[in-house]
Coordinates of C-alpha atoms in Angstrom, one line a residue:
M1 CA 150.9 98.9 55.0
E2 CA 150.7 101.7 57.7
A3 CA 147.3 102.5 56.5
Q4 CA 146.3 99.0 56.8
Q5 CA 147.4 98.6 60.4
S6 CA 145.8 102.0 61.1
D7 CA 142.6 100.4 59.6
E8 CA 142.5 97.7 61.7
L9 CA 143.3 99.4 64.7
Y10 CA 140.4 102.1 64.1
P11 CA 137.6 99.8 66.0
I12 CA 139.5 99.5 69.4
A13 CA 140.4 103.3 69.1
V14 CA 137.1 104.2 68.5
L15 CA 135.7 101.8 71.4
I16 CA 138.3 103.1 73.7
D17 CA 137.3 106.8 73.2
E18 CA 133.8 105.8 73.5
L19 CA 134.3 104.3 76.8
K20 CA 136.3 107.0 78.2
H21 CA 133.9 109.2 77.1
D22 CA 132.1 111.5 79.6
D23 CA 128.3 110.4 78.4
V24 CA 127.2 107.2 80.0
L25 CA 124.6 106.5 77.3
L26 CA 127.9 106.1 74.9
R27 CA 129.8 104.1 77.4
L28 CA 126.8 102.0 77.5
N29 CA 126.4 101.6 73.9
A30 CA 130.0 100.6 73.3
I31 CA 129.7 97.9 76.0
R32 CA 126.5 96.5 73.9
R33 CA 128.7 96.5 70.9
L34 CA 131.8 94.6 72.1
S35 CA 130.9 91.5 70.1
T36 CA 131.1 93.7 67.1
I37 CA 134.4 95.1 68.0
A38 CA 135.6 91.5 68.7
L39 CA 134.3 90.1 65.5
A40 CA 136.3 92.8 63.4
L41 CA 139.5 92.4 65.9
G42 CA 139.5 88.4 65.5
P43 CA 139.8 86.2 68.4
E44 CA 143.9 86.5 68.6
R45 CA 143.6 90.6 69.4
T46 CA 140.1 90.2 71.4
R47 CA 142.2 87.9 73.8
E48 CA 145.7 90.2 73.6
E49 CA 144.0 93.9 73.3
L50 CA 140.7 93.9 74.4
I51 CA 140.3 91.8 77.3
P52 CA 143.1 93.0 78.9
F53 CA 141.5 96.9 78.2
L54 CA 138.2 95.9 79.6
D55 CA 140.4 94.4 82.7
E56 CA 141.5 97.8 83.3
S57 CA 138.1 99.3 83.0
V58 CA 136.2 98.5 86.1
E59 CA 135.8 101.9 87.6
D60 CA 133.1 103.3 86.1
E61 CA 129.4 103.8 86.6
D62 CA 127.4 100.7 87.6
E63 CA 125.1 100.4 85.0
V64 CA 127.9 100.3 82.5
L65 CA 129.8 97.8 84.5
T66 CA 126.5 95.6 84.6
A67 CA 126.4 95.7 81.1
L68 CA 129.9 94.6 81.0
S69 CA 129.3 92.0 83.2
E70 CA 126.7 90.5 81.3
E71 CA 128.3 90.5 78.1
L72 CA 131.3 88.7 79.2
G73 CA 129.2 86.0 79.7
G74 CA 128.3 85.3 76.2
F75 CA 131.7 86.3 74.8
V76 CA 133.6 82.8 74.9
E77 CA 133.3 82.3 70.9
Y78 CA 134.9 85.7 70.4
V79 CA 138.1 84.9 72.2
G80 CA 138.4 81.6 69.9
G81 CA 135.9 79.2 71.7
P82 CA 136.2 77.1 75.1
E83 CA 139.9 76.6 74.5
Y84 CA 140.6 80.1 75.5
A85 CA 137.5 81.2 77.6
H86 CA 139.8 81.2 80.7
V87 CA 141.0 84.3 79.6
L88 CA 137.5 86.1 80.4
L89 CA 137.9 85.1 84.4
S90 CA 140.2 88.0 85.4
P91 CA 137.5 91.0 84.2
L92 CA 134.8 89.0 85.6
E93 CA 136.8 88.3 88.8
N94 CA 137.5 92.0 89.6
L95 CA 133.8 93.0 88.9
A96 CA 132.7 90.1 91.2
A97 CA 134.2 92.1 94.0
I98 CA 132.3 95.5 92.7
E99 CA 130.4 96.8 95.5
E100 CA 127.1 97.3 93.5
L101 CA 124.8 94.3 93.8
L102 CA 123.6 94.0 90.6
V103 CA 127.0 94.0 89.0
R104 CA 128.3 91.2 91.3
D105 CA 125.1 89.3 90.4
K106 CA 125.9 89.6 86.6
A107 CA 129.6 88.6 86.9
V108 CA 128.7 85.4 89.0
E109 CA 126.0 84.4 86.5
S110 CA 128.7 84.9 83.7
L111 CA 131.2 83.1 85.6
N112 CA 129.2 80.3 86.0
K113 CA 128.1 80.2 82.2
I114 CA 131.8 80.4 81.5
C115 CA 132.8 77.6 84.0
E116 CA 130.5 75.4 82.2
Q117 CA 132.4 75.8 78.9
L118 CA 135.8 75.0 80.5
S119 CA 137.6 71.8 80.7
Q120 CA 138.6 69.8 83.8
D121 CA 142.3 71.1 83.5
Q122 CA 140.8 74.8 82.6
V123 CA 138.6 74.5 86.0
E124 CA 141.8 73.4 87.9
Q125 CA 144.2 75.7 86.6
Y126 CA 142.1 79.0 86.4
F127 CA 138.8 78.5 88.3
I128 CA 139.3 77.1 91.1
P129 CA 141.9 79.6 92.3
L130 CA 139.8 82.4 91.5
I131 CA 137.3 80.9 93.8
T132 CA 140.0 80.8 96.6
R133 CA 140.9 84.3 95.9
L134 CA 137.7 85.4 96.3
S135 CA 136.7 83.5 99.4
K136 CA 140.0 84.7 101.0
A137 CA 139.5 88.1 99.9
D138 CA 139.7 91.2 102.6
W139 CA 136.2 92.7 101.6
F140 CA 133.1 90.8 102.0
T141 CA 131.6 91.6 98.3
A142 CA 134.2 89.3 97.0
K143 CA 133.3 86.7 99.2
I144 CA 129.5 87.1 98.6
S145 CA 130.2 86.3 95.2
A146 CA 132.4 83.3 95.6
T147 CA 129.2 81.5 97.3
G148 CA 127.5 81.8 93.9
I149 CA 130.1 79.8 92.0
Y150 CA 131.1 76.9 93.9
K151 CA 128.2 74.5 92.6
V152 CA 129.4 75.0 88.8
A153 CA 133.3 74.3 89.9
Y154 CA 132.3 71.4 92.0
T155 CA 130.7 69.2 89.4
K156 CA 133.8 69.5 87.1
A157 CA 136.8 69.4 90.1
I158 CA 138.6 66.1 90.4
P159 CA 138.1 64.4 93.9
S160 CA 140.9 66.0 95.9
S161 CA 139.6 69.6 94.7
Q162 CA 136.2 68.9 95.7
E163 CA 137.4 68.2 98.9
S164 CA 139.2 72.2 99.3
L165 CA 136.1 73.3 97.8
R166 CA 133.7 71.6 100.8
H167 CA 136.5 73.4 103.2
G168 CA 136.2 76.7 101.5
F169 CA 132.4 76.7 101.4
T170 CA 132.5 75.8 105.3
A171 CA 134.8 78.7 106.0
L172 CA 132.6 80.9 104.2
V173 CA 129.3 79.7 106.3
H174 CA 131.6 80.5 109.4
D175 CA 132.6 83.9 108.2
D176 CA 132.1 86.7 110.7
T177 CA 130.1 88.7 108.4
P178 CA 126.5 88.4 108.4
M179 CA 126.1 89.4 104.6
V180 CA 128.4 86.5 103.7
R181 CA 126.7 84.1 106.1
R182 CA 123.2 85.1 104.7
Q183 CA 124.6 84.5 100.9
A184 CA 126.3 81.4 102.1
A185 CA 123.0 79.8 103.2
I186 CA 121.3 80.8 99.9
N187 CA 124.0 79.1 97.7
L188 CA 124.6 76.0 100.4
A189 CA 120.8 74.9 99.4
K190 CA 122.1 74.5 95.6
F191 CA 125.6 73.4 96.6
L192 CA 124.7 70.5 98.5
R193 CA 122.4 68.9 95.5
V194 CA 125.1 68.0 93.8
M195 CA 127.0 65.9 96.4
T196 CA 126.1 62.5 97.5
P197 CA 123.8 61.9 100.1
E198 CA 126.6 60.3 102.3
L199 CA 128.5 63.9 101.9
V200 CA 125.5 65.6 102.7
I201 CA 125.0 63.9 106.0
T202 CA 128.4 63.8 107.3
E203 CA 129.6 67.5 105.7
M204 CA 126.3 69.8 104.5
I205 CA 123.9 69.1 107.4
P206 CA 126.4 70.1 110.2
L207 CA 126.8 73.3 108.3
F208 CA 122.9 73.5 108.4
Q209 CA 123.3 73.2 111.8
H210 CA 125.3 75.7 112.6
L211 CA 123.4 78.3 110.0
A212 CA 120.1 77.5 111.9
S213 CA 121.5 78.3 115.1
D214 CA 123.0 82.0 113.8
D215 CA 122.5 84.6 116.1
Q216 CA 120.8 86.6 113.0
D217 CA 117.3 85.7 112.4
S218 CA 118.2 87.0 108.7
V219 CA 120.6 84.1 108.3
R220 CA 118.5 81.5 110.3
L221 CA 115.4 82.0 107.8
L222 CA 117.4 81.2 104.8
T223 CA 118.0 77.7 106.3
V224 CA 114.8 76.7 105.5
E225 CA 115.4 76.0 101.8
V226 CA 118.8 74.4 102.8
L227 CA 116.5 72.2 105.2
V228 CA 114.2 71.2 102.2
A229 CA 117.3 70.3 100.0
S230 CA 118.8 68.0 102.6
A231 CA 115.6 66.3 102.9
E232 CA 115.5 65.8 99.0
V233 CA 118.8 64.5 98.6
V234 CA 119.1 62.0 101.5
P235 CA 116.6 59.0 101.0
K236 CA 113.8 59.1 103.1
E237 CA 114.7 55.6 104.6
Q238 CA 118.0 57.0 106.0
Q239 CA 116.8 60.3 107.5
A240 CA 115.2 58.7 110.6
S241 CA 118.8 57.2 111.6
H242 CA 120.5 60.6 111.4
G243 CA 118.9 62.7 114.1
M244 CA 120.9 65.9 113.1
L245 CA 118.4 66.9 110.4
L246 CA 115.3 66.4 112.6
V247 CA 116.8 68.0 115.5
A248 CA 117.5 71.2 112.9
L249 CA 113.7 70.6 111.9
R250 CA 112.4 71.0 115.2
T251 CA 114.4 73.7 116.2
L252 CA 113.3 76.1 112.9
F253 CA 109.6 75.2 114.1
E254 CA 110.2 76.6 117.3
D255 CA 112.4 79.6 116.1
K256 CA 112.2 82.8 118.4
S257 CA 111.8 85.0 115.5
W258 CA 108.4 85.2 113.5
R259 CA 110.3 85.4 110.3
V260 CA 111.8 82.3 110.6
R261 CA 108.6 80.7 111.5
Y262 CA 107.0 82.1 108.4
M263 CA 109.9 81.1 106.3
V264 CA 108.8 77.3 107.5
A265 CA 105.2 77.9 107.0
D266 CA 105.8 79.2 103.4
K267 CA 107.4 76.1 102.6
F268 CA 105.8 73.7 104.7
E269 CA 104.5 71.3 102.1
K270 CA 107.8 71.2 100.4
I271 CA 109.0 70.3 103.7
A272 CA 106.4 67.2 104.2
K273 CA 106.9 65.9 100.8
A274 CA 111.0 65.8 101.4
V275 CA 110.5 63.4 104.5
D276 CA 108.9 60.1 105.1
E277 CA 105.8 59.2 106.7
E278 CA 106.7 58.7 110.2
V279 CA 108.2 62.1 110.2
I280 CA 105.4 63.6 108.9
G281 CA 103.0 61.9 111.6
R282 CA 105.4 62.6 114.9
D283 CA 107.1 65.9 114.1
L284 CA 105.1 67.5 111.2
V285 CA 101.4 67.5 112.2
P286 CA 102.3 68.8 115.7
A287 CA 104.4 71.6 114.4
F288 CA 101.4 72.3 111.4
I289 CA 98.9 72.6 114.3
K290 CA 101.3 75.1 116.4
L291 CA 101.8 77.4 113.6
L292 CA 98.2 77.4 112.8
K293 CA 98.1 78.5 116.5
D294 CA 100.7 80.8 116.1
T295 CA 101.1 84.2 118.0
E296 CA 101.8 86.2 114.7
A297 CA 99.3 86.7 112.0
E298 CA 101.7 86.8 109.2
V299 CA 102.9 83.1 110.2
R300 CA 99.0 82.0 110.3
T301 CA 98.3 83.4 107.0
A302 CA 101.5 81.5 105.6
I303 CA 100.5 78.3 107.2
A304 CA 96.9 78.7 105.9
G305 CA 98.2 78.7 102.5
Q306 CA 99.6 75.1 103.0
I307 CA 96.1 73.6 104.1
P308 CA 95.2 71.5 101.2
G309 CA 98.7 70.5 100.0
F310 CA 99.9 69.2 103.6
C311 CA 96.6 67.7 104.6
A312 CA 96.8 65.5 101.4
L313 CA 99.9 63.8 103.2
V314 CA 98.5 63.3 106.6
E315 CA 96.6 60.2 107.8
R316 CA 92.7 60.6 107.8
D317 CA 92.6 60.4 111.8
A318 CA 95.1 62.7 112.5
L319 CA 93.3 65.4 109.8
L320 CA 90.1 65.0 111.2
N321 CA 90.8 64.8 115.2
E322 CA 93.8 66.9 115.3
I323 CA 94.2 69.5 112.1
M324 CA 90.4 70.3 111.4
P325 CA 89.9 71.5 115.1
A326 CA 92.4 74.0 114.5
V327 CA 91.7 74.9 111.0
E328 CA 88.3 75.6 112.3
D329 CA 89.3 78.0 114.5
L330 CA 91.1 80.4 111.7
V331 CA 87.2 81.0 110.5
S332 CA 86.8 83.3 113.4
D333 CA 90.8 84.5 113.2
T334 CA 91.3 87.9 114.4
S335 CA 93.3 88.8 111.4
Q336 CA 91.6 89.5 107.9
Q337 CA 94.5 88.6 106.2
V338 CA 94.3 85.0 107.7
R339 CA 90.5 84.4 107.3
A340 CA 91.3 85.7 103.5
S341 CA 94.4 83.1 102.8
L342 CA 92.0 80.6 104.7
G343 CA 89.0 81.4 102.2
N344 CA 91.5 80.9 99.2
Q345 CA 92.7 77.4 100.3
I346 CA 89.8 75.7 102.4
S347 CA 87.9 74.5 98.9
G348 CA 90.8 72.2 98.6
L349 CA 90.3 70.0 101.4
A350 CA 86.7 68.9 100.0
P351 CA 88.4 66.2 97.5
I352 CA 90.5 65.4 100.1
L353 CA 87.8 64.8 103.1
G354 CA 85.1 63.3 100.8
K355 CA 81.4 64.0 100.5
Q356 CA 80.2 63.1 104.2
E357 CA 83.0 65.2 105.9
T358 CA 82.8 68.1 103.5
T359 CA 79.2 68.6 104.1
E360 CA 79.9 67.7 108.1
H361 CA 83.0 70.1 108.7
L362 CA 83.3 72.6 105.4
L363 CA 80.0 73.5 104.7
P364 CA 79.4 75.2 108.4
M365 CA 83.0 76.8 107.6
F366 CA 81.9 78.1 104.0
L367 CA 78.8 80.0 105.5
Q368 CA 80.2 81.5 108.2
M369 CA 83.0 82.6 105.9
L370 CA 80.5 84.0 103.6
K371 CA 79.2 86.4 105.9
D372 CA 82.8 87.6 106.6
D373 CA 83.0 91.5 107.1
F374 CA 86.1 91.3 105.3
P375 CA 85.5 91.4 101.4
E376 CA 88.2 89.5 100.2
V377 CA 87.4 86.5 102.6
R378 CA 84.2 86.4 100.8
L379 CA 85.5 86.5 97.2
N380 CA 88.1 83.8 97.8
I381 CA 85.4 81.4 98.9
I382 CA 83.3 82.1 96.2
S383 CA 86.0 81.6 93.5
K384 CA 86.9 78.3 94.6
L385 CA 83.2 76.5 94.8
E386 CA 83.7 74.4 91.9
L387 CA 85.8 72.0 94.1
V388 CA 83.4 71.8 96.5
N389 CA 80.4 71.2 93.8
N390 CA 82.8 68.3 92.4
V391 CA 82.5 66.6 95.8
I392 CA 79.3 67.5 97.3
G393 CA 77.0 67.8 94.2
I394 CA 75.1 71.0 93.1
E395 CA 72.0 70.2 95.2
L396 CA 73.3 70.1 98.4
L397 CA 75.6 73.1 97.4
S398 CA 72.3 74.9 96.2
Q399 CA 70.4 74.3 99.7
S400 CA 73.4 75.2 102.1
L401 CA 74.9 78.1 100.0
L402 CA 72.7 79.8 97.6
P403 CA 70.7 81.7 99.9
A404 CA 74.2 83.2 100.9
I405 CA 75.0 83.7 97.5
V406 CA 72.2 85.6 96.6
Q407 CA 72.6 88.0 99.5
L408 CA 76.3 88.5 98.2
A409 CA 75.1 89.2 95.0
E410 CA 73.3 92.5 96.5
D411 CA 76.6 93.4 98.5
K412 CA 77.3 97.0 99.1
Q413 CA 81.0 96.1 98.2
W414 CA 80.9 96.1 94.1
R415 CA 84.1 93.8 93.6
V416 CA 81.7 91.0 95.8
R417 CA 79.0 91.7 93.4
L418 CA 81.5 91.4 90.6
A419 CA 82.7 88.0 91.6
I420 CA 79.0 86.8 92.2
I421 CA 78.7 87.9 88.4
Q422 CA 81.8 86.0 87.2
H423 CA 80.7 82.7 88.5
I424 CA 76.8 82.7 87.9
P425 CA 77.4 81.3 84.4
L426 CA 79.2 78.0 86.0
L427 CA 76.1 77.7 88.7
A428 CA 74.0 78.2 86.1
S429 CA 75.2 75.3 84.2
Q430 CA 75.2 73.2 87.3
L431 CA 71.9 74.1 88.5
G432 CA 70.0 73.8 85.4
V433 CA 67.7 76.0 83.5
D434 CA 64.7 75.6 85.6
F435 CA 66.5 76.4 89.0
F436 CA 68.2 79.3 87.2
D437 CA 65.2 80.8 86.2
E438 CA 63.2 81.0 89.2
K439 CA 66.1 82.0 91.4
L440 CA 68.8 83.9 89.6
S441 CA 67.4 85.3 86.2
S442 CA 66.1 88.5 88.3
L443 CA 69.0 88.9 89.9
C444 CA 71.4 88.9 86.5
M445 CA 68.9 91.2 85.0
S446 CA 68.8 93.6 87.9
W447 CA 72.6 93.9 87.8
L448 CA 72.5 95.5 84.3
G449 CA 70.9 98.9 86.3
D450 CA 74.2 98.6 89.0
T451 CA 75.3 102.1 90.0
V452 CA 78.9 101.1 89.1
F453 CA 80.0 101.0 85.4
S454 CA 82.0 97.7 85.7
I455 CA 79.0 95.8 87.3
R456 CA 77.1 96.7 84.2
E457 CA 79.9 95.8 81.8
A458 CA 80.3 92.5 83.5
S459 CA 76.4 91.7 83.5
T460 CA 76.3 92.1 79.8
Q461 CA 79.1 89.7 79.3
N462 CA 77.1 87.2 81.9
L463 CA 74.2 87.2 79.4
K464 CA 76.3 86.4 76.7
K465 CA 77.6 83.4 78.5
L466 CA 74.3 82.1 80.0
T467 CA 73.2 82.6 76.4
E468 CA 75.9 80.1 75.4
V469 CA 74.8 77.8 78.5
F470 CA 71.2 77.9 77.5
G471 CA 70.8 78.3 74.0
V472 CA 69.3 81.1 71.7
K473 CA 65.9 80.2 72.1
W474 CA 66.0 80.7 76.0
A475 CA 67.8 83.9 75.2
N476 CA 65.1 84.9 73.0
E477 CA 62.5 84.4 75.5
Q478 CA 64.0 85.2 79.0
I479 CA 66.7 88.0 78.2
V480 CA 65.8 89.5 74.9
P481 CA 62.5 91.2 76.0
K482 CA 64.0 92.6 79.1
V483 CA 66.5 94.1 77.5
V484 CA 64.3 95.5 75.0
A485 CA 62.2 97.0 78.0
M486 CA 65.2 98.6 79.4
G487 CA 65.7 100.5 76.1
A488 CA 62.7 102.5 76.9
H489 CA 63.7 102.8 80.4
P490 CA 63.6 106.7 81.6
N491 CA 67.2 106.4 83.2
Y492 CA 69.6 106.8 80.8
L493 CA 72.3 104.3 82.1
Y494 CA 69.6 101.4 81.6
R495 CA 69.4 102.8 77.7
M496 CA 73.0 103.2 77.5
T497 CA 73.6 99.3 79.1
T498 CA 70.7 98.0 76.2
C499 CA 73.4 99.2 73.9
F500 CA 76.1 97.2 75.7
A501 CA 74.1 94.3 76.4
V502 CA 73.1 94.0 72.2
S503 CA 77.0 94.2 71.4
T504 CA 77.8 91.8 73.7
L505 CA 74.7 89.5 73.0
A506 CA 74.7 89.9 68.8
P507 CA 77.9 87.1 68.5
A508 CA 75.6 84.7 70.7
L509 CA 72.3 84.9 68.7
S510 CA 71.0 83.8 65.5
L511 CA 70.0 85.7 62.5
P512 CA 66.0 85.6 62.9
V513 CA 66.6 86.7 66.6
I514 CA 68.4 89.9 65.7
E515 CA 66.1 90.5 63.1
E516 CA 63.1 90.5 65.2
S517 CA 64.3 91.8 68.4
I518 CA 67.6 93.5 68.2
F519 CA 67.3 95.9 65.2
P520 CA 63.7 97.4 66.9
I521 CA 65.9 98.1 69.9
L522 CA 68.5 99.9 68.0
S523 CA 66.1 102.1 65.7
N524 CA 64.2 103.3 68.9
L525 CA 67.6 104.8 70.5
V526 CA 68.8 106.1 67.1
S527 CA 66.9 109.4 68.1
D528 CA 67.6 109.4 71.7
Q529 CA 68.4 112.9 73.3
I530 CA 71.5 111.3 75.2
P531 CA 74.5 112.0 72.3
N532 CA 76.3 109.2 74.4
I533 CA 73.4 106.7 73.8
R534 CA 73.5 107.8 70.3
F535 CA 77.0 106.9 69.3
N536 CA 76.8 103.8 71.2
V537 CA 74.0 102.8 69.1
A538 CA 76.4 103.6 66.0
K539 CA 79.1 101.4 67.7
S540 CA 76.6 98.5 68.5
Y541 CA 75.9 98.8 64.3
A542 CA 79.0 98.1 63.6
V543 CA 79.2 95.0 65.7
L544 CA 76.2 93.9 63.9
V545 CA 77.6 94.7 60.6
D546 CA 80.5 92.2 61.8
V547 CA 78.2 89.3 62.9
L548 CA 76.0 89.6 59.9
K549 CA 78.5 89.3 57.5
R550 CA 80.1 86.1 58.9
L551 CA 76.7 84.0 59.5
P552 CA 76.5 81.7 56.8
D553 CA 72.5 80.8 57.5
E554 CA 69.8 81.5 59.8
K555 CA 70.2 78.7 62.5
E556 CA 73.7 79.4 63.4
T557 CA 75.6 82.3 66.0
V558 CA 79.0 83.7 65.7
F559 CA 79.9 82.0 68.8
S560 CA 78.8 78.3 67.6
L561 CA 81.0 78.8 64.5
E562 CA 83.7 80.0 66.4
K563 CA 83.6 77.2 68.8
E564 CA 83.5 74.7 65.7
G565 CA 86.6 76.7 64.1
I566 CA 84.3 77.7 61.3
T567 CA 84.4 80.9 59.5
G568 CA 81.1 82.1 58.1
K569 CA 81.1 84.0 54.7
G570 CA 78.1 85.7 55.0
C571 CA 74.6 85.3 53.2
A572 CA 72.0 86.8 51.3
K573 CA 69.5 87.6 54.1
G574 CA 72.5 89.2 56.0
E575 CA 73.1 91.6 53.4
E576 CA 69.8 92.7 53.2
L577 CA 69.3 93.2 56.8
M578 CA 72.6 95.5 56.5
K579 CA 71.2 97.4 53.5
T580 CA 67.7 97.9 55.0
Q581 CA 68.1 98.0 58.6
V582 CA 71.5 99.0 59.3
M583 CA 72.7 101.5 56.6
P584 CA 69.4 103.8 56.7
N585 CA 70.1 104.4 60.5
L586 CA 73.9 105.0 60.2
E587 CA 73.3 107.4 57.5
K588 CA 70.8 109.1 59.8
L589 CA 73.5 109.2 62.4
M590 CA 76.0 110.6 60.1
D591 CA 73.9 113.8 59.9
D592 CA 73.8 113.6 63.7
D593 CA 74.9 117.7 65.3
D594 CA 77.4 115.7 67.7
P595 CA 80.9 114.8 66.3
D596 CA 81.3 111.8 68.3
V597 CA 78.2 110.5 66.7
R598 CA 79.3 111.2 63.3
F599 CA 82.8 109.6 63.9
F600 CA 81.5 106.5 65.2
S601 CA 78.5 106.1 62.6
S602 CA 81.2 106.7 59.7
A603 CA 83.3 104.3 61.2
A604 CA 80.4 101.8 61.1
A605 CA 79.5 102.7 58.0
K606 CA 83.0 101.8 56.4
G607 CA 82.8 98.9 57.9
Y608 CA 79.6 97.8 56.1
T609 CA 81.5 99.3 52.9
D610 CA 84.2 96.9 53.1
S611 CA 82.1 94.3 53.7
M612 CA 80.3 95.1 50.3
E613 CA 83.4 95.1 48.7
T614 CA 84.9 91.8 49.9

């Protein structure tokens, strides 16, 4: 019997030893194994031995306490289920008062998880007294944690306790410590969402007003989210009759701290969606214009990001006559970040304005911003051209913007050139093959010889996408001859890019094109003097082996098959080409003096051998 009792005590004894060990990692691992120990002990001994022991073990390294706080949140099943879940509250209450923020956050998270599983009686008997103790603690850390557990308890409390909870939260909002008021402001937005509109109007909005007039701007800026939450809870038809909300709204718009105005600007669309149309026209439109002209660049940057979303909610006359002139001023703003933010959003106005107004108002702004000195401005404009094209059509867009796009294609900033390359396939599909061949074809080929590798790499992908847009016949006539010519270029970079182009284009080409055009290019490069080119030829052959073994007939391309969800099983012609065109050159490369060339050619040959075996 004594031996049996000793065995039963062994897990808790080992755990105690590990938790007291000097090695932090060992203690941390012990915490992570608490569930295993609890299963071994059973629910009763877990409640009577393990939890009290953990309750006394809150003086440890922050990493260990964080793990403990997290583990306890999922411990309800190990103490016997929700009926006994309240026994977990004591250690979490202690952890919620720890100085380390991460420990407290995990403790609050676990407390909320447990509270959701408690019965109303348990909430009344155990959880609400816990909230009261934390809220009235001497040290501010406990009060900060308290603000985060009111919401869940409120939803499960009886009416009289709910009133008590509202009073307790009010005390935290009026706390002398700014850190507590800040956390109260964060959690007030969540707390009021579980209340009726009447309670929000009579009790919560006064709390919001108090925080919105706090002497600390770090508190005031957090009330913007409270404003949004209040406006979303209070029905729009009741908002106009309660001036407190609107007064606080105007106060925040005109706050002396730019950080508060920044938060307002950043949430402007959410605010507008939460209020009625009368408030938008009377209060928000003037505030929006004022923020567009704010003295701080950070505020203007934030409000520029709200332009399409807010303008979609505004009456057309106010948009054209009041907002658009202020938006146009941002095009020449002194801050690069403001102009970049505008460039990222302004295209979103096109669907709102319509074709005529887009042509009249937006196109001149686009043209000016495409000439901006700051590359990110130009990039942002280019990346959103599709929205404008959908409204005014490609003909008008190309007439107005194509010259500027061509100029950007030769921009000294390589990231700008890269952005242009990435949008060429879209433009090509919209412009049509004739327009593309006349205006943009030579430009696309010139990128293959760019001094920046990323541009050359992107340009080969660009050729593949263009082949997918215009077809294999077009590629054979327009692209392949130019790639062939590059293969004989005296500059090794061009010959190297030829290998990349072949590897990239191959899946989009048909078997006859590969046989007639691609193989001759690679055969000429097998004997190139530059080892890097020879091993890239080997890599290209590896790609071709993969392509050839997947083509079922001479009319299809791997890309077209993949697009239709078809898996090719190869054909006799492909096998013949691998045997006659690929392997002889690979065998030659496998005898090369350069080890890298031998390595990649051997890998390609293995791919051929494997394909033959399957």
